[in-house]
Each structure stands twice: as structure tokens, then as C-alpha cells.
Short mmCIF file of C-alpha atoms in Angstrom, two decimals:
data_model
loop_
_atom_site.label_atom_id
_atom_site.label_comp_id
_atom_site.label_asym_id
_atom_site.label_seq_id
_atom_site.Cartn_x
_atom_site.Cartn_y
_atom_site.Cartn_z
CA UNK Y 27 -73.11 -35.93 98.86
CA UNK Y 28 -75.89 -35.02 96.86
CA UNK Y 29 -75.52 -31.38 98.81
CA UNK Y 30 -72.43 -31.84 98.51
CA UNK Y 31 -72.64 -31.42 94.81
CA UNK Y 32 -75.46 -28.99 94.41
CA UNK Y 33 -73.34 -26.35 96.62
CA UNK Y 34 -70.29 -26.93 94.73
CA UNK Y 35 -72.19 -26.48 91.34
CA UNK Y 36 -74.55 -22.56 93.32
CA UNK Y 37 -70.92 -21.95 93.65
CA UNK Y 38 -69.32 -21.89 90.78
CA UNK Y 39 -72.20 -20.57 89.35
CA UNK Y 40 -72.18 -17.73 91.70
CA UNK Y 41 -68.27 -17.37 91.16
CA UNK Y 42 -69.42 -17.28 87.02
CA UNK Y 43 -71.91 -14.73 87.17
CA UNK Y 44 -69.39 -12.16 88.28
CA UNK Y 45 -67.41 -12.00 84.89
CA UNK Y 46 -71.47 -12.63 83.51
CA UNK Y 47 -71.52 -9.34 84.84
CA UNK Y 48 -69.15 -7.20 83.60
CA UNK Y 49 -69.47 -9.18 80.15
CA UNK Y 50 -73.48 -7.39 80.11
CA UNK Y 51 -72.58 -4.38 81.11
CA UNK Y 52 -69.83 -3.69 78.34
CA UNK Y 53 -71.91 -4.93 75.68
CA UNK Y 54 -75.05 -2.92 76.76
CA UNK Y 55 -72.95 -0.15 75.87
CA UNK Y 56 -71.14 -1.07 73.19
CA UNK Y 57 -74.76 -2.03 71.74
CA UNK Y 58 -75.91 1.21 73.38
CA UNK Y 59 -73.39 3.37 70.68
CA UNK Y 60 -73.54 1.79 67.94
CA UNK Y 61 -76.79 2.49 67.93
CA UNK Y 62 -76.42 5.79 68.50
CA UNK Y 63 -74.06 5.28 66.08
CA UNK Y 64 -76.41 4.19 62.87
CA UNK Y 65 -78.89 6.83 63.61
CA UNK Y 66 -76.48 9.75 64.37
CA UNK Y 67 -75.41 8.21 60.36
CA UNK Y 68 -79.40 8.70 59.37
CA UNK Y 69 -80.12 11.25 60.83
CA UNK Y 70 -77.19 13.53 60.20
CA UNK Y 71 -76.46 12.35 57.08
CA UNK Y 72 -76.56 16.27 55.46
CA UNK Y 73 -74.24 17.05 57.93
CA UNK Y 74 -72.00 13.62 57.32
CA UNK Y 75 -71.45 15.02 54.28
CA UNK Y 76 -70.57 18.01 54.29
CA UNK Y 77 -67.69 17.45 57.51
CA UNK Y 78 -66.93 14.26 55.68
CA UNK Y 79 -67.86 12.77 58.93
CA UNK Y 80 -68.93 9.36 57.43
CA UNK Y 81 -65.64 7.25 57.41
CA UNK Y 82 -64.71 8.34 61.08
CA UNK Y 83 -68.73 7.73 61.97
CA UNK Y 84 -68.53 3.72 60.43
CA UNK Y 85 -65.10 3.15 61.77
CA UNK Y 86 -66.43 4.18 65.17
CA UNK Y 87 -69.57 1.43 64.32
CA UNK Y 88 -67.12 -1.36 63.02
CA UNK Y 89 -64.99 -0.72 66.44
CA UNK Y 90 -68.03 -1.25 68.92
CA UNK Y 91 -69.22 -4.30 66.12
CA UNK Y 92 -66.28 -5.99 66.40
CA UNK Y 93 -66.26 -5.18 70.59
CA UNK Y 94 -70.04 -6.94 70.39
CA UNK Y 95 -69.42 -10.13 69.14
CA UNK Y 96 -65.53 -10.83 70.59
CA UNK Y 97 -67.64 -10.26 74.25
CA UNK Y 98 -70.65 -12.66 72.41
CA UNK Y 99 -67.60 -14.69 72.38
CA UNK Y 100 -66.70 -14.97 75.52
CA UNK Y 101 -70.40 -15.03 76.88
CA UNK Y 102 -70.13 -17.60 74.69
CA UNK Y 103 -67.50 -20.08 76.53
CA UNK Y 104 -68.62 -19.16 80.18
CA UNK Y 105 -72.08 -20.25 79.24
CA UNK Y 106 -70.09 -23.51 77.64
CA UNK Y 107 -68.36 -23.69 81.15
CA UNK Y 108 -71.87 -23.26 83.11
CA UNK Y 109 -73.34 -26.02 81.25
CA UNK Y 110 -69.91 -28.46 81.89
CA UNK Y 111 -70.48 -27.82 85.64
CA UNK Y 112 -73.76 -28.00 85.98
CA UNK Y 113 -73.48 -31.38 83.50
CA UNK Y 114 -70.73 -32.82 85.94
CA UNK Y 115 -71.83 -32.15 89.14
CA UNK Y 116 -75.79 -33.89 87.75
CA UNK Y 117 -73.45 -36.74 86.77
CA UNK Y 118 -71.27 -36.74 90.16
CA UNK Y 119 -74.20 -37.39 91.98
CA UNK Y 120 -76.01 -39.85 90.67
CA UNK Y 121 -72.64 -42.01 90.06
CA UNK Y 122 -71.80 -41.20 93.88
CA UNK Y 123 -75.05 -41.93 94.98
CA UNK Y 124 -74.50 -45.48 92.25
CA UNK Y 125 -71.57 -46.13 94.19
CA UNK Y 126 -72.74 -45.19 97.75
CA UNK Y 127 -75.73 -47.32 97.53
CA UNK Y 128 -73.99 -50.06 96.12
CA UNK Y 129 -72.00 -50.62 99.34
CA UNK Y 130 -75.38 -50.35 101.78
CA UNK Y 131 -76.64 -52.66 99.44
CA UNK Y 132 -73.68 -54.53 100.00
CA UNK Y 133 -73.34 -54.40 104.51
CA UNK Y 134 -77.69 -55.05 103.92
CA UNK Y 135 -77.99 -51.42 105.13
CA UNK Y 136 -80.30 -50.24 102.23
CA UNK Y 137 -82.25 -52.28 98.96
CA UNK Y 138 -82.01 -51.83 95.14
CA UNK Y 139 -85.79 -49.85 94.62
CA UNK Y 140 -84.69 -47.67 97.94
CA UNK Y 141 -81.46 -47.33 95.43
CA UNK Y 142 -83.35 -46.92 92.63
CA UNK Y 143 -85.86 -44.21 94.55
CA UNK Y 144 -82.96 -42.08 96.31
CA UNK Y 145 -81.16 -41.93 92.24
CA UNK Y 146 -83.41 -39.00 91.38
CA UNK Y 147 -84.03 -38.20 94.39
CA UNK Y 148 -80.72 -37.11 94.93
CA UNK Y 149 -80.13 -35.87 91.09
CA UNK Y 150 -83.00 -33.17 91.74
CA UNK Y 151 -81.88 -32.05 95.28
CA UNK Y 152 -78.22 -31.29 93.71
CA UNK Y 153 -79.89 -29.62 90.30
CA UNK Y 154 -82.35 -27.49 92.70
CA UNK Y 155 -79.58 -26.26 94.67
CA UNK Y 156 -77.26 -25.93 91.46
CA UNK Y 157 -80.51 -24.20 89.87
CA UNK Y 158 -80.08 -21.16 92.12
CA UNK Y 159 -76.77 -20.11 91.02
CA UNK Y 160 -78.22 -20.86 87.08
CA UNK Y 161 -80.70 -18.30 87.40
CA UNK Y 162 -79.31 -15.88 89.22
CA UNK Y 163 -76.46 -15.68 86.49
CA UNK Y 164 -79.03 -15.68 84.27
CA UNK Y 165 -79.94 -12.23 86.22
CA UNK Y 166 -77.00 -10.67 84.42
CA UNK Y 167 -77.43 -9.08 82.03
CA UNK Y 168 -81.54 -8.21 82.44
CA UNK Y 169 -80.27 -6.29 86.44
CA UNK Y 170 -78.21 -4.34 83.83
CA UNK Y 171 -80.29 -3.29 81.80
CA UNK Y 172 -82.23 -2.83 84.08
CA UNK Y 173 -80.09 -0.60 86.01
CA UNK Y 174 -79.40 1.38 82.92
CA UNK Y 175 -83.21 2.62 82.89
CA UNK Y 176 -82.78 4.38 85.97
CA UNK Y 177 -79.48 5.55 85.55
CA UNK Y 178 -79.46 9.52 85.01
CA UNK Y 179 -79.95 11.26 81.12
CA UNK Y 180 -77.04 10.74 79.21
CA UNK Y 181 -73.76 9.56 81.41
CA UNK Y 182 -70.62 10.44 80.09
CA UNK Y 183 -70.37 9.94 76.79
CA UNK Y 184 -66.90 11.87 76.55
CA UNK Y 185 -63.92 10.36 74.63
CA UNK Y 186 -61.13 11.19 75.30
CA UNK Y 187 -60.37 14.80 76.24
CA UNK Y 188 -59.34 17.97 73.53
CA UNK Y 189 -55.54 19.16 73.80
CA UNK Y 190 -54.77 22.32 75.05
CA UNK Y 191 -53.47 24.38 72.01
CA UNK Y 192 -53.38 28.29 70.86
CA UNK Y 193 -55.31 28.05 67.91
CA UNK Y 194 -58.22 30.56 67.45
CA UNK Y 195 -60.41 29.83 64.23
CA UNK Y 196 -59.90 32.09 61.68
CA UNK Y 197 -61.37 32.47 58.20
CA UNK Y 198 -61.78 34.81 55.20
CA UNK Y 199 -64.71 33.80 53.06
CA UNK Y 200 -64.13 34.29 49.14
CA UNK Y 201 -65.98 35.39 46.23
CA UNK Y 202 -68.66 32.47 45.01
CA UNK Y 203 -70.13 32.44 41.44
CA UNK Y 204 -72.79 30.37 39.62
CA UNK Y 205 -73.34 30.23 35.28
CA UNK Y 206 -75.57 28.84 33.63
CA UNK Y 207 -76.61 25.93 36.15
CA UNK Y 208 -79.78 23.37 35.42
CA UNK Y 209 -80.10 21.08 37.94
CA UNK Y 210 -82.82 18.26 37.70
CA UNK Y 211 -83.55 15.83 40.61
CA UNK Y 212 -83.08 11.56 38.98
CA UNK Y 213 -86.44 11.07 37.33
CA UNK Y 214 -88.28 14.14 37.40
CA UNK Y 215 -89.50 15.19 34.59
CA UNK Y 216 -88.78 19.60 35.01
CA UNK Y 217 -85.31 21.05 35.96
CA UNK Y 218 -85.58 21.97 39.70
CA UNK Y 219 -84.05 25.47 37.94
CA UNK Y 220 -82.29 26.35 34.68
CA UNK Y 221 -79.84 28.76 33.22
CA UNK Y 222 -78.96 30.21 37.13
CA UNK Y 223 -75.87 32.36 36.84
CA UNK Y 224 -75.25 34.43 40.05
CA UNK Y 225 -72.14 36.12 41.58
CA UNK Y 226 -71.93 36.73 45.51
CA UNK Y 227 -68.34 38.88 46.77
CA UNK Y 228 -66.42 37.49 49.40
CA UNK Y 229 -66.93 38.54 52.75
CA UNK Y 230 -70.92 39.84 51.43
CA UNK Y 231 -74.19 38.25 52.99
CA UNK Y 232 -76.54 36.69 50.39
CA UNK Y 233 -79.57 35.74 51.60
CA UNK Y 234 -82.45 33.46 49.45
CA UNK Y 235 -85.82 33.88 49.51
CA UNK Y 236 -88.83 32.49 47.54
CA UNK Y 237 -92.03 29.87 47.59
CA UNK Y 238 -91.29 26.63 50.49
CA UNK Y 239 -90.66 23.57 47.50
CA UNK Y 240 -88.90 26.11 45.07
CA UNK Y 241 -85.88 25.16 45.22
CA UNK Y 242 -83.62 27.80 47.78
CA UNK Y 243 -82.20 25.09 49.86
CA UNK Y 244 -81.09 22.43 46.59
CA UNK Y 245 -79.50 25.39 45.50
CA UNK Y 246 -77.57 26.32 47.60
CA UNK Y 247 -76.56 21.94 48.44
CA UNK Y 248 -75.71 22.01 45.24
CA UNK Y 249 -73.44 24.88 45.23
CA UNK Y 250 -71.39 23.40 48.45
CA UNK Y 251 -71.12 20.23 46.58
CA UNK Y 252 -73.90 17.99 48.51
CA UNK Y 253 -75.15 16.88 45.12
CA UNK Y 254 -72.92 14.78 43.31
CA UNK Y 255 -73.46 16.38 39.75
CA UNK Y 256 -70.72 16.61 37.09
CA UNK Y 257 -70.21 19.70 34.86
CA UNK Y 258 -71.55 21.79 37.41
CA UNK Y 259 -69.60 25.58 36.21
CA UNK Y 260 -69.51 27.52 39.66
CA UNK Y 261 -66.22 28.83 41.07
CA UNK Y 262 -65.48 29.42 44.79
CA UNK Y 263 -62.32 32.10 45.32
CA UNK Y 264 -60.74 30.71 41.83
CA UNK Y 265 -61.25 27.33 42.09
CA UNK Y 266 -63.44 25.44 39.46
CA UNK Y 267 -66.20 22.91 40.32
CA UNK Y 268 -64.85 20.36 38.50
CA UNK Y 269 -60.86 20.99 38.46
CA UNK Y 270 -60.93 19.51 42.41
CA UNK Y 271 -62.11 16.18 44.30
CA UNK Y 272 -65.93 16.47 45.64
CA UNK Y 273 -63.90 16.59 49.53
CA UNK Y 274 -61.02 19.31 48.88
CA UNK Y 275 -65.24 20.97 47.04
CA UNK Y 276 -66.96 21.11 50.37
CA UNK Y 277 -63.58 21.76 52.61
CA UNK Y 278 -65.14 25.37 51.76
CA UNK Y 279 -68.33 24.85 52.67
CA UNK Y 280 -69.40 25.18 56.26
CA UNK Y 281 -72.98 24.28 56.93
CA UNK Y 282 -75.43 24.55 59.71
CA UNK Y 283 -79.17 23.09 58.46
CA UNK Y 284 -82.76 23.96 59.73
CA UNK Y 285 -82.55 20.76 61.87
CA UNK Y 286 -79.18 21.89 64.01
CA UNK Y 287 -78.53 18.25 63.67
CA UNK Y 288 -76.46 17.39 67.07
CA UNK Y 289 -75.07 13.74 67.93
CA UNK Y 290 -75.14 11.78 71.20
CA UNK Y 291 -71.75 13.80 72.13
CA UNK Y 292 -70.12 16.16 74.22
CA UNK Y 293 -71.35 19.34 73.51
CA UNK Y 294 -67.08 20.30 73.74
CA UNK Y 295 -66.77 17.04 70.63
CA UNK Y 296 -70.15 18.07 68.97
CA UNK Y 297 -68.32 21.25 68.34
CA UNK Y 298 -64.89 19.75 67.19
CA UNK Y 299 -66.77 17.11 64.60
CA UNK Y 300 -66.08 20.45 62.22
CA UNK Y 301 -62.01 19.42 62.11
CA UNK Y 302 -60.16 17.18 62.57
CA UNK Y 303 -57.81 17.16 65.35
CA UNK Y 304 -59.74 20.64 66.78
CA UNK Y 305 -58.22 21.47 69.94
CA UNK Y 306 -59.59 22.96 73.27
CA UNK Y 307 -59.35 26.44 72.35
CA UNK Y 308 -60.04 26.27 69.06
CA UNK Y 309 -63.71 25.06 70.78
CA UNK Y 310 -64.02 27.98 72.74
CA UNK Y 311 -62.76 30.26 70.64
CA UNK Y 312 -65.25 28.38 68.24
CA UNK Y 313 -67.90 28.37 70.49
CA UNK Y 314 -67.04 32.83 71.56
CA UNK Y 315 -67.78 32.96 68.22
CA UNK Y 316 -71.14 32.02 67.60
CA UNK Y 317 -72.01 33.98 71.65
CA UNK Y 318 -71.84 30.27 73.19
CA UNK Y 319 -69.55 29.74 75.13
CA UNK Y 320 -71.33 31.93 77.54
CA UNK Y 321 -74.13 29.43 78.19
CA UNK Y 322 -72.06 26.35 78.11
CA UNK Y 323 -70.01 27.44 80.31
CA UNK Y 324 -72.94 28.42 82.49
CA UNK Y 325 -73.75 24.58 82.11
CA UNK Y 326 -72.63 21.98 85.14
CA UNK Y 327 -70.89 20.53 83.59
CA UNK Y 328 -70.26 22.94 80.80
CA UNK Y 329 -68.34 21.76 77.40
CA UNK Y 330 -68.36 18.07 79.19
CA UNK Y 331 -72.33 17.85 79.09
CA UNK Y 332 -74.37 15.45 76.44
CA UNK Y 333 -76.09 16.66 74.33
CA UNK Y 334 -78.12 14.22 74.28
CA UNK Y 335 -79.84 11.53 71.12
CA UNK Y 336 -79.46 14.70 68.84
CA UNK Y 337 -79.11 17.58 70.58
CA UNK Y 338 -82.62 16.47 72.86
CA UNK Y 339 -81.47 18.07 76.13
CA UNK Y 340 -80.35 21.61 74.88
CA UNK Y 341 -82.56 24.09 73.25
CA UNK Y 342 -83.68 24.84 70.16
CA UNK Y 343 -81.54 27.98 70.42
CA UNK Y 344 -78.60 26.37 71.85
CA UNK Y 345 -78.71 23.66 69.31
CA UNK Y 346 -78.92 26.28 66.25
CA UNK Y 347 -74.98 28.21 68.29
CA UNK Y 348 -73.40 24.87 68.07
CA UNK Y 349 -74.25 24.12 65.16
CA UNK Y 350 -72.96 27.48 64.19
CA UNK Y 351 -69.61 26.45 66.15
CA UNK Y 352 -68.89 23.57 64.93
CA UNK Y 353 -69.39 25.04 61.13
CA UNK Y 354 -66.70 28.21 62.28
CA UNK Y 355 -64.06 25.67 63.24
CA UNK Y 356 -64.11 23.66 60.05
CA UNK Y 357 -62.26 27.20 58.55
CA UNK Y 358 -64.76 27.22 55.39
CA UNK Y 359 -64.66 30.70 53.68
CA UNK Y 360 -67.96 29.60 52.69
CA UNK Y 361 -71.13 29.25 55.79
CA UNK Y 362 -74.26 27.98 54.48
CA UNK Y 363 -77.33 28.64 56.81
CA UNK Y 364 -80.02 27.29 55.40
CA UNK Y 365 -83.33 28.00 57.12
CA UNK Y 366 -81.51 28.22 60.37
CA UNK Y 367 -84.13 30.43 62.47
CA UNK Y 368 -86.81 29.05 60.90
CA UNK Y 369 -87.55 26.69 63.61
CA UNK Y 370 -86.54 28.52 66.26
CA UNK Y 371 -88.84 30.53 69.28
CA UNK Y 372 -89.33 34.02 68.43
CA UNK Y 373 -86.27 35.42 71.14
CA UNK Y 374 -84.35 32.41 69.98
CA UNK Y 375 -84.58 33.12 66.51
CA UNK Y 376 -83.46 36.73 67.45
CA UNK Y 377 -80.47 35.50 69.38
CA UNK Y 378 -79.13 33.78 66.23
CA UNK Y 379 -80.03 36.06 64.21
CA UNK Y 380 -77.87 38.43 65.59
CA UNK Y 381 -75.04 35.51 66.05
CA UNK Y 382 -75.12 35.55 62.16
CA UNK Y 383 -75.49 38.99 61.89
CA UNK Y 384 -71.94 39.58 64.01
CA UNK Y 385 -70.10 36.75 61.32
CA UNK Y 386 -70.21 39.37 58.12
CA UNK Y 387 -67.09 40.35 57.03
CA UNK Y 388 -65.88 37.37 58.08
CA UNK Y 389 -66.76 35.19 55.97
CA UNK Y 390 -69.07 34.87 53.02
CA UNK Y 391 -72.52 34.12 54.42
CA UNK Y 392 -74.94 32.58 51.99
CA UNK Y 393 -78.93 31.93 53.99
CA UNK Y 394 -81.52 30.78 53.12
CA UNK Y 395 -84.59 32.65 55.02
CA UNK Y 396 -87.26 34.01 55.52
CA UNK Y 397 -87.39 37.04 57.98
CA UNK Y 398 -85.01 39.16 56.14
CA UNK Y 399 -85.56 42.26 58.14
CA UNK Y 400 -84.60 39.84 60.98
CA UNK Y 401 -80.98 38.96 59.10
CA UNK Y 402 -80.90 42.19 57.33
CA UNK Y 403 -78.15 40.92 54.56
CA UNK Y 404 -76.67 43.08 51.85
CA UNK Y 405 -77.82 41.03 48.62
CA UNK Y 406 -81.31 38.76 47.90
CA UNK Y 407 -82.31 36.74 45.60
CA UNK Y 408 -85.28 34.97 44.78
CA UNK Y 409 -85.73 32.10 43.33
CA UNK Y 410 -88.66 31.58 41.06
CA UNK Y 411 -90.49 30.01 38.26
CA UNK Y 412 -87.34 27.76 37.73
CA UNK Y 413 -84.99 31.91 37.59
CA UNK Y 414 -83.20 33.75 39.97
CA UNK Y 415 -83.34 36.65 40.20
CA UNK Y 416 -81.24 39.35 41.63
CA UNK Y 417 -82.95 42.33 44.23
CA UNK Y 418 -80.22 44.38 45.50
#
């Protein structure tokens, strides 16, 4: 009887291990997804702001957390069922042995001391057999985690396939004008720059140079609306900063930062982040304009290749060109490059500089650079001593 009770409990625990394994796999997926999304939010703060991705990223993070809570509740219910079965098996074993022993004592085939010794022995046998099932059910989560350690990097992180439509990206540049701009970080005793006035005509290429820490990148971020300040006298394409919402203002700009931040999605999805609802044709067209289509197509999985965390599966030059493609698909009239080639090796720097050169005449380009000969801008602004001087 004790063997039967133990085997029954073991079978029940093994059957419950299957849904626990599915829950463990799903929960690990969602925990990993939430952690990656949170990492993307922290690592890609500027990109998330300029492309207005904060709401979309937080929505993904919220969906993953809701699913994790649902899975934890399911897991708790199954664990409760395990405890109920285990307790029932122990109770049935003890009661059954007492009942059978009582009959044997009544018939004179067993003594009371023998029965008292046999009850814990039978319970131990039943519990030991049932414990095998408990152990197997408890191993499901560690086994699933261990399996993932040996999986190939990235896995399949694709979302729904992008729709196929014919909408190649195209944009015309617009005039950028700044008047008497002063800026200081909160708490700073002196402004970073003051009374700055400059004009970049539409479809022209302007480079900003100067010593490190002089405020070049900050100046372009202020122009692009990445620092939320009131009373800025900045005009883009005839629109004044004070006349439009911050979201609309940022829509005039596409931003490529030095770290070329990518998210843990496929290459196609990373490019499509630049424009909500972007089609696969738009992605390919933007990649072609960024000179990225050839190397992406040569990858084993093409546009479905996972970029990895912060783009870790790609080289520096490849990440930069994907970041440029993400900027181009936005169809923004003004492209901002914040030291887009400074962290690259010479060959990658040459390739990315050529890509930027191909965009001349299609967009107004504002670029922070330390290598003027490689980009050959139309106009050079030097940021020095809190001033911006035009040199050509």
C-alpha cells in the first residue's frame, strides 16, 4: 500500500513537471526580454528620445512584466497542487497503514508495537518515492536555464514580419537658423556657450569642430531639442522652436550618435525603429542609401540577423551604417552626426565618411567631427571660448 501511494504521487509529480517546464521556459524568455528592454532604455537614452521610442519601449517592458506575473501565478497554482498531492499521499499512507495494521492486530497477526514501528517506515518509503517526482519537477527551471547557456548567441528575436510596400525613403533638407542662443547646465556657474548665432542653408553640410568638452555635441543636442529648454530662438524650415510641440520639433531631426546605439532586435527591426510602421521595402531602401544593404544581405540570415545586445554581433562600421539607415528611414530633413566616425578604425571611418558624403544635397547635415579632410563639409563652425565662429 505504501509503495502504491508513493508511485501514485511520483506519477502525479512527473505529470506536473511538464507544465512547469513550459512555464520555466516562457518565464525565462520574458525575464530576458524585460531585462534587455530595460538595458536598451538605459543604454539608448538619447536615441530613445530623438526617435520618440520611450513609450514603445516601456509598452514592451510592461507587456513582458504582465506576462511574468501571469506565469508566476500559474507556477504558484501548480506548486500548490504538488503540495496537496504530497500531503495527501502522506495522509493516505499513514491512514491506510493504520487501517490495515488494525485489522492484522485484530486477527492476531501483528502486535501494536510492530504497527507503531511500521507506520513511519511506510511513510518514509512513500515519501522517498514521491520525492523523486518532487526533485524532477524542481529541476525543470534549472535545466531550462542550463540549456540556454549552451544555446547559440541571440536566438530568434524577430517580431512580426515587416509588411511589403513600395515606399522608399526620401527627404529634402531645410534651413537651420539659431539666434542669440545661450545654454548652461543646471547648477553650472557659467554658461557652456552664449549669444551663439549661426545659419545652415538647406541641403548643406556643416561641420562643427573644436576642443573636446567645448560644447559641440551639446550645441547640436540643443538644436535638435534633446535638452528641454524654453525660450530658444531656433528655426528649422521656417518653424520656430516655441511654435511647435517638442515631439514635432524632434521629428525634423534624425540623430546618429558616437556609440551608434542598437537594440537587441534583428537588423531590420533596428532600422525600422526610425519610423513607426515602416515596411520592409523602406528598410531595404534606407539600408541601400546608407551603403549597408550589401553587407546585410551577405549575412547568413540577412535582415533577420539579430544585432545582439547593443549591436554586439556587428563591427563598428556596420553598426554605424545601420544607425545611419535608421536615421534615413525617418525621412527627417536634418541629419545630426555626433562624432559618428571617431571610434572607428581607419577603414571603417573611410567607408562611413563616404556614406555620409553620398547624402549631400539630400539633407541638411550637422556633424561634429575631428577629421575635416575625411568629410569635406560645405561650412565649418569652430566652437571655442563659449562662442561659435564660422570659418567657411
